CSV table of C-alpha atoms in Angstrom, one decimal:
chain,number,residue,atom,x,y,z
Z,436,ILE,CA,-0.1,-0.1,-0.3
Z,437,LEU,CA,1.5,3.6,-0.6
Z,438,ASN,CA,1.7,6.0,1.8
Z,439,VAL,CA,2.3,9.4,1.8
Z,440,GLU,CA,3.5,11.3,4.8
Z,441,GLN,CA,3.2,14.9,5.5
Z,442,SER,CA,4.9,16.4,8.5
Z,443,PRO,CA,4.9,18.1,10.9
Z,444,GLN,CA,1.3,16.9,11.7
Z,445,SER,CA,0.5,20.6,13.3
Z,446,LEU,CA,1.8,23.3,13.5
Z,447,HIS,CA,1.6,27.1,15.8
Z,448,VAL,CA,3.4,30.2,14.5
Z,449,GLN,CA,3.0,33.8,15.6
Z,450,GLU,CA,2.1,36.1,12.3
Z,451,GLY,CA,5.2,36.9,10.5
Z,452,ASP,CA,6.5,34.2,11.1
Z,453,SER,CA,7.8,32.2,7.7
Z,454,THR,CA,7.1,27.9,7.6
Z,455,ASN,CA,8.0,25.0,6.0
Z,456,PHE,CA,6.2,21.6,5.7
Z,457,THR,CA,6.8,18.1,4.1
Z,458,CYS,CA,5.3,15.8,2.4
Z,459,SER,CA,7.1,12.1,1.7
Z,460,PHE,CA,6.4,9.7,-0.6
Z,461,PRO,CA,7.4,6.7,-2.7
Z,462,SER,CA,9.5,7.9,-5.0
Z,463,SER,CA,9.3,4.8,-7.6
Z,464,ASN,CA,5.5,5.8,-7.8
Z,465,PHE,CA,5.8,9.1,-9.0
Z,466,TYR,CA,3.3,10.9,-11.7
Z,467,ALA,CA,2.1,13.9,-10.3
Z,468,LEU,CA,2.3,15.6,-6.8
Z,469,HIS,CA,-0.4,17.8,-5.4
Z,470,TRP,CA,-0.7,20.5,-3.0
Z,471,TYR,CA,-3.8,21.6,-1.7
Z,472,ARG,CA,-5.5,24.3,0.9
Z,473,TRP,CA,-8.1,23.0,2.9
Z,474,GLU,CA,-9.9,25.4,5.3
Z,475,THR,CA,-12.5,24.7,8.2
Z,476,ALA,CA,-15.7,24.1,6.8
Z,477,LYS,CA,-14.5,24.1,3.3
Z,478,SER,CA,-14.1,22.0,0.8
Z,479,PRO,CA,-10.0,21.5,-0.7
Z,480,GLU,CA,-8.6,24.2,-2.8
Z,481,ALA,CA,-5.8,23.3,-5.0
Z,482,LEU,CA,-2.4,25.2,-4.2
Z,483,PHE,CA,0.1,24.2,-6.9
Z,484,VAL,CA,0.5,20.5,-9.5
Z,485,MET,CA,4.3,19.9,-9.7
Z,486,THR,CA,5.7,16.9,-12.3
Z,487,LEU,CA,9.1,17.4,-12.9
Z,488,ASN,CA,12.0,16.8,-10.6
Z,489,GLY,CA,13.3,20.0,-9.1
Z,490,ASP,CA,9.5,22.1,-10.0
Z,491,GLU,CA,9.5,25.0,-8.1
Z,492,LYS,CA,5.9,26.7,-7.9
Z,493,LYS,CA,5.1,30.1,-6.6
Z,494,LYS,CA,1.6,31.4,-5.8
Z,495,GLY,CA,1.9,34.9,-3.6
Z,496,ARG,CA,3.6,34.2,-0.6
Z,497,ILE,CA,3.0,30.4,-0.3
Z,498,SER,CA,5.5,28.3,-2.6
Z,499,ALA,CA,6.7,24.6,-3.4
Z,500,THR,CA,9.9,22.6,-4.3
Z,501,LEU,CA,9.6,19.1,-5.8
Z,502,ASN,CA,12.3,16.5,-5.2
Z,503,THR,CA,11.7,13.1,-7.6
Z,504,LYS,CA,14.3,11.2,-6.8
Z,505,GLU,CA,14.0,11.6,-3.4
Z,506,GLY,CA,10.3,11.4,-3.1
Z,507,TYR,CA,9.9,14.8,-1.1
Z,508,SER,CA,7.9,18.0,-1.5
Z,509,TYR,CA,8.7,20.9,0.6
Z,510,LEU,CA,6.1,24.1,0.9
Z,511,TYR,CA,6.7,27.3,2.4
Z,512,ILE,CA,5.2,29.9,3.7
Z,513,LYS,CA,6.5,33.2,3.9
Z,514,GLY,CA,5.6,36.1,6.7
Z,515,SER,CA,2.9,33.7,7.8
Z,516,GLN,CA,-1.1,35.5,8.2
Z,517,PRO,CA,-3.7,33.9,10.4
Z,518,GLU,CA,-5.8,33.7,6.8
Z,519,ASP,CA,-3.4,31.6,6.4
Z,520,SER,CA,-4.2,29.4,9.5
Z,521,ALA,CA,-5.9,26.4,7.5
Z,522,THR,CA,-5.0,22.0,6.7
Z,523,TYR,CA,-2.2,21.9,4.0
Z,524,LEU,CA,-2.9,18.3,1.7
Z,525,CYS,CA,-0.5,16.4,0.0
Z,526,ALA,CA,-1.4,14.0,-2.8
Z,527,LEU,CA,0.0,11.8,-5.1
Z,528,ASN,CA,-0.7,10.6,-8.6
Z,529,THR,CA,1.3,7.6,-9.9
Z,530,GLY,CA,0.2,7.7,-13.4
Z,531,GLY,CA,-3.1,5.9,-12.9
Z,532,PHE,CA,-7.1,6.5,-11.5
Z,533,LYS,CA,-6.5,7.1,-8.3
Z,534,THR,CA,-4.8,9.9,-6.2
Z,535,ILE,CA,-3.3,9.0,-2.6
Z,536,PHE,CA,-4.1,12.6,0.0
Z,537,GLY,CA,-1.3,12.5,2.9
Z,538,ALA,CA,-3.1,13.6,6.5
Z,539,GLY,CA,-2.6,16.8,5.7
Z,540,THR,CA,-0.5,19.4,7.9
Z,541,ARG,CA,-2.9,21.9,10.2
Z,542,LEU,CA,-1.2,25.4,10.5
Z,543,PHE,CA,-1.9,27.6,12.7
Z,544,VAL,CA,-0.8,31.5,12.9
Z,545,LYS,CA,-1.7,33.3,15.9
Z,546,ALA,CA,-1.8,37.5,15.2
E,702,ASN,CA,-21.1,27.7,-13.2
E,703,ALA,CA,-21.5,26.2,-10.2
E,704,GLY,CA,-18.4,23.9,-9.5
E,705,VAL,CA,-19.0,20.7,-7.8
E,706,THR,CA,-22.3,20.4,-5.3
E,707,GLN,CA,-23.3,17.8,-2.7
E,708,THR,CA,-26.1,16.7,-1.4
E,709,PRO,CA,-27.8,16.9,1.4
E,710,LYS,CA,-24.8,18.8,3.4
E,711,PHE,CA,-25.9,17.5,6.8
E,712,ARG,CA,-27.9,13.8,7.6
E,713,VAL,CA,-28.1,12.0,11.2
E,714,LEU,CA,-29.3,7.9,10.2
E,715,LYS,CA,-29.9,4.9,12.4
E,716,THR,CA,-28.5,1.9,11.9
E,717,GLY,CA,-29.9,0.1,9.1
E,718,GLN,CA,-31.0,2.7,6.9
E,719,SER,CA,-30.5,3.5,3.8
E,720,MET,CA,-29.7,7.1,2.0
E,721,THR,CA,-27.7,8.2,-1.3
E,722,LEU,CA,-25.8,11.5,-1.3
E,723,LEU,CA,-25.9,13.0,-4.7
E,724,CYS,CA,-22.5,15.2,-6.0
E,725,ALA,CA,-23.1,17.1,-9.2
E,726,GLN,CA,-20.3,18.6,-11.3
E,727,ASP,CA,-20.9,21.1,-14.5
E,728,MET,CA,-17.4,21.3,-15.4
E,729,ASN,CA,-17.6,18.4,-17.9
E,730,HIS,CA,-15.2,16.7,-16.3
E,731,GLU,CA,-15.2,12.6,-17.0
E,732,TYR,CA,-13.5,11.4,-13.5
E,733,MET,CA,-15.2,11.4,-10.7
E,734,TYR,CA,-14.8,10.6,-6.7
E,735,TRP,CA,-16.3,9.1,-3.3
E,736,TYR,CA,-13.9,10.2,-0.4
E,737,ARG,CA,-14.4,9.9,3.3
E,738,GLN,CA,-12.4,12.0,5.7
E,739,ASP,CA,-12.0,10.4,9.3
E,740,PRO,CA,-10.3,12.9,12.1
E,741,GLY,CA,-6.4,11.7,12.0
E,742,MET,CA,-6.3,10.4,8.7
E,743,GLY,CA,-6.4,11.9,5.2
E,744,LEU,CA,-8.7,11.1,2.8
E,745,ARG,CA,-9.5,7.9,1.4
E,746,LEU,CA,-11.0,7.3,-1.7
E,747,ILE,CA,-14.0,5.2,-1.6
E,748,HIS,CA,-15.5,4.6,-5.4
E,749,TYR,CA,-14.6,6.3,-8.4
E,750,SER,CA,-15.8,6.8,-11.8
E,751,VAL,CA,-13.5,7.4,-15.4
E,752,GLY,CA,-17.0,8.2,-17.6
E,753,GLU,CA,-20.4,8.0,-17.7
E,754,GLY,CA,-21.9,4.7,-16.9
E,755,THR,CA,-18.0,3.5,-15.6
E,756,THR,CA,-17.5,2.6,-11.6
E,757,ALA,CA,-14.6,1.3,-9.7
E,758,LYS,CA,-13.9,0.3,-6.4
E,759,GLY,CA,-11.1,2.5,-4.6
E,760,GLU,CA,-9.8,2.1,-0.8
E,761,VAL,CA,-12.5,1.3,1.1
E,762,PRO,CA,-15.5,0.1,-0.7
E,763,ASP,CA,-17.2,-2.0,1.6
E,764,GLY,CA,-20.3,-1.1,2.5
E,765,TYR,CA,-21.0,1.3,-0.5
E,766,ASN,CA,-22.6,1.2,-3.7
E,767,VAL,CA,-22.1,4.0,-6.4
E,768,SER,CA,-23.8,5.3,-9.2
E,769,ARG,CA,-22.8,7.0,-12.7
E,770,LEU,CA,-26.1,7.0,-15.0
E,771,LYS,CA,-25.5,10.6,-15.9
E,772,LYS,CA,-22.0,12.5,-16.8
E,773,GLN,CA,-22.5,15.2,-14.5
E,774,ASN,CA,-23.1,13.1,-11.7
E,775,PHE,CA,-22.3,10.3,-9.3
E,776,LEU,CA,-24.3,8.8,-6.7
E,777,LEU,CA,-23.2,7.4,-3.6
E,778,GLY,CA,-25.7,4.9,-1.5
E,779,LEU,CA,-25.2,3.4,1.8
E,780,GLU,CA,-27.9,0.4,1.7
E,781,SER,CA,-27.4,-0.4,5.8
E,782,ALA,CA,-26.2,2.3,7.3
E,783,ALA,CA,-23.8,1.3,10.3
E,784,PRO,CA,-21.8,3.3,13.4
E,785,SER,CA,-18.5,3.9,11.3
E,786,GLN,CA,-19.6,5.4,8.3
E,787,THR,CA,-20.2,8.1,10.5
E,788,SER,CA,-18.1,10.2,8.8
E,789,VAL,CA,-17.7,13.4,6.5
E,790,TYR,CA,-18.1,12.4,2.7
E,791,PHE,CA,-16.4,14.7,0.0
E,792,CYS,CA,-17.1,14.1,-4.0
E,793,ALA,CA,-14.3,15.6,-6.3
E,794,SER,CA,-14.3,15.7,-10.0
E,795,THR,CA,-11.0,16.0,-13.1
E,796,TYR,CA,-11.0,16.3,-16.1
E,797,ALA,CA,-8.1,14.2,-16.7
E,798,ARG,CA,-6.4,11.9,-13.8
E,799,GLN,CA,-3.3,13.8,-13.5
E,800,GLU,CA,-4.7,17.2,-13.3
E,801,THR,CA,-6.3,19.3,-10.2
E,802,GLN,CA,-9.6,17.9,-8.2
E,803,TYR,CA,-12.2,20.0,-7.7
E,804,PHE,CA,-14.0,19.0,-4.7
E,805,GLY,CA,-17.7,19.5,-3.4
E,806,PRO,CA,-18.5,20.7,0.1
E,807,GLY,CA,-19.0,17.9,2.0
E,808,THR,CA,-21.8,15.7,3.4
E,809,ARG,CA,-21.3,15.3,7.0
E,810,LEU,CA,-23.3,12.0,7.9
E,811,LEU,CA,-23.7,10.5,11.4
E,812,VAL,CA,-25.2,6.9,11.6
E,813,LEU,CA,-26.5,6.2,15.5
């Protein structure tokens, strides 16, 4: 069974702090990696789709990198704001019809 | 353009009762998915469909059935609800299997 691991499980930071979290996956089963942002009481929304080793994607203060050879992706948030508080999910697509989701990193940003 | 919608938003069932959750998308997507989300766990795939008239089992299919009679709709059925099926159910769709999935707002189900 393929497993997508995210760490840490939760994270508390102060407003203005920069932070990052990790998504690990089996490197031999890689096709695409997705990052989603999931606010409480809402549905997950896409942040990035990454397909190539060395990919770097950026959206405002949020960026992500991908290393398919070693099987990990980092998500970075620069200058965290309270509105960044959410669960960040990564999801692995292995080329088939299914996508395997990690359990998420829950970020709390205190004003 | 409503995206992905789910009905109902919330439901309480007694053990043994049946119900159907409806997912509808207006983006002409081929692929549709049903997930369940439980505390401390990632989204787990129940069933999925790669096109009208097709369905396939996901990671946790037991106790659920699905149908995709029309491209825009994907129904999830519980024939005899059990307390272990208490969860939040999310439907998602995508136009290609490796692309971003678009999620519905979720259905919260409580089985007593």
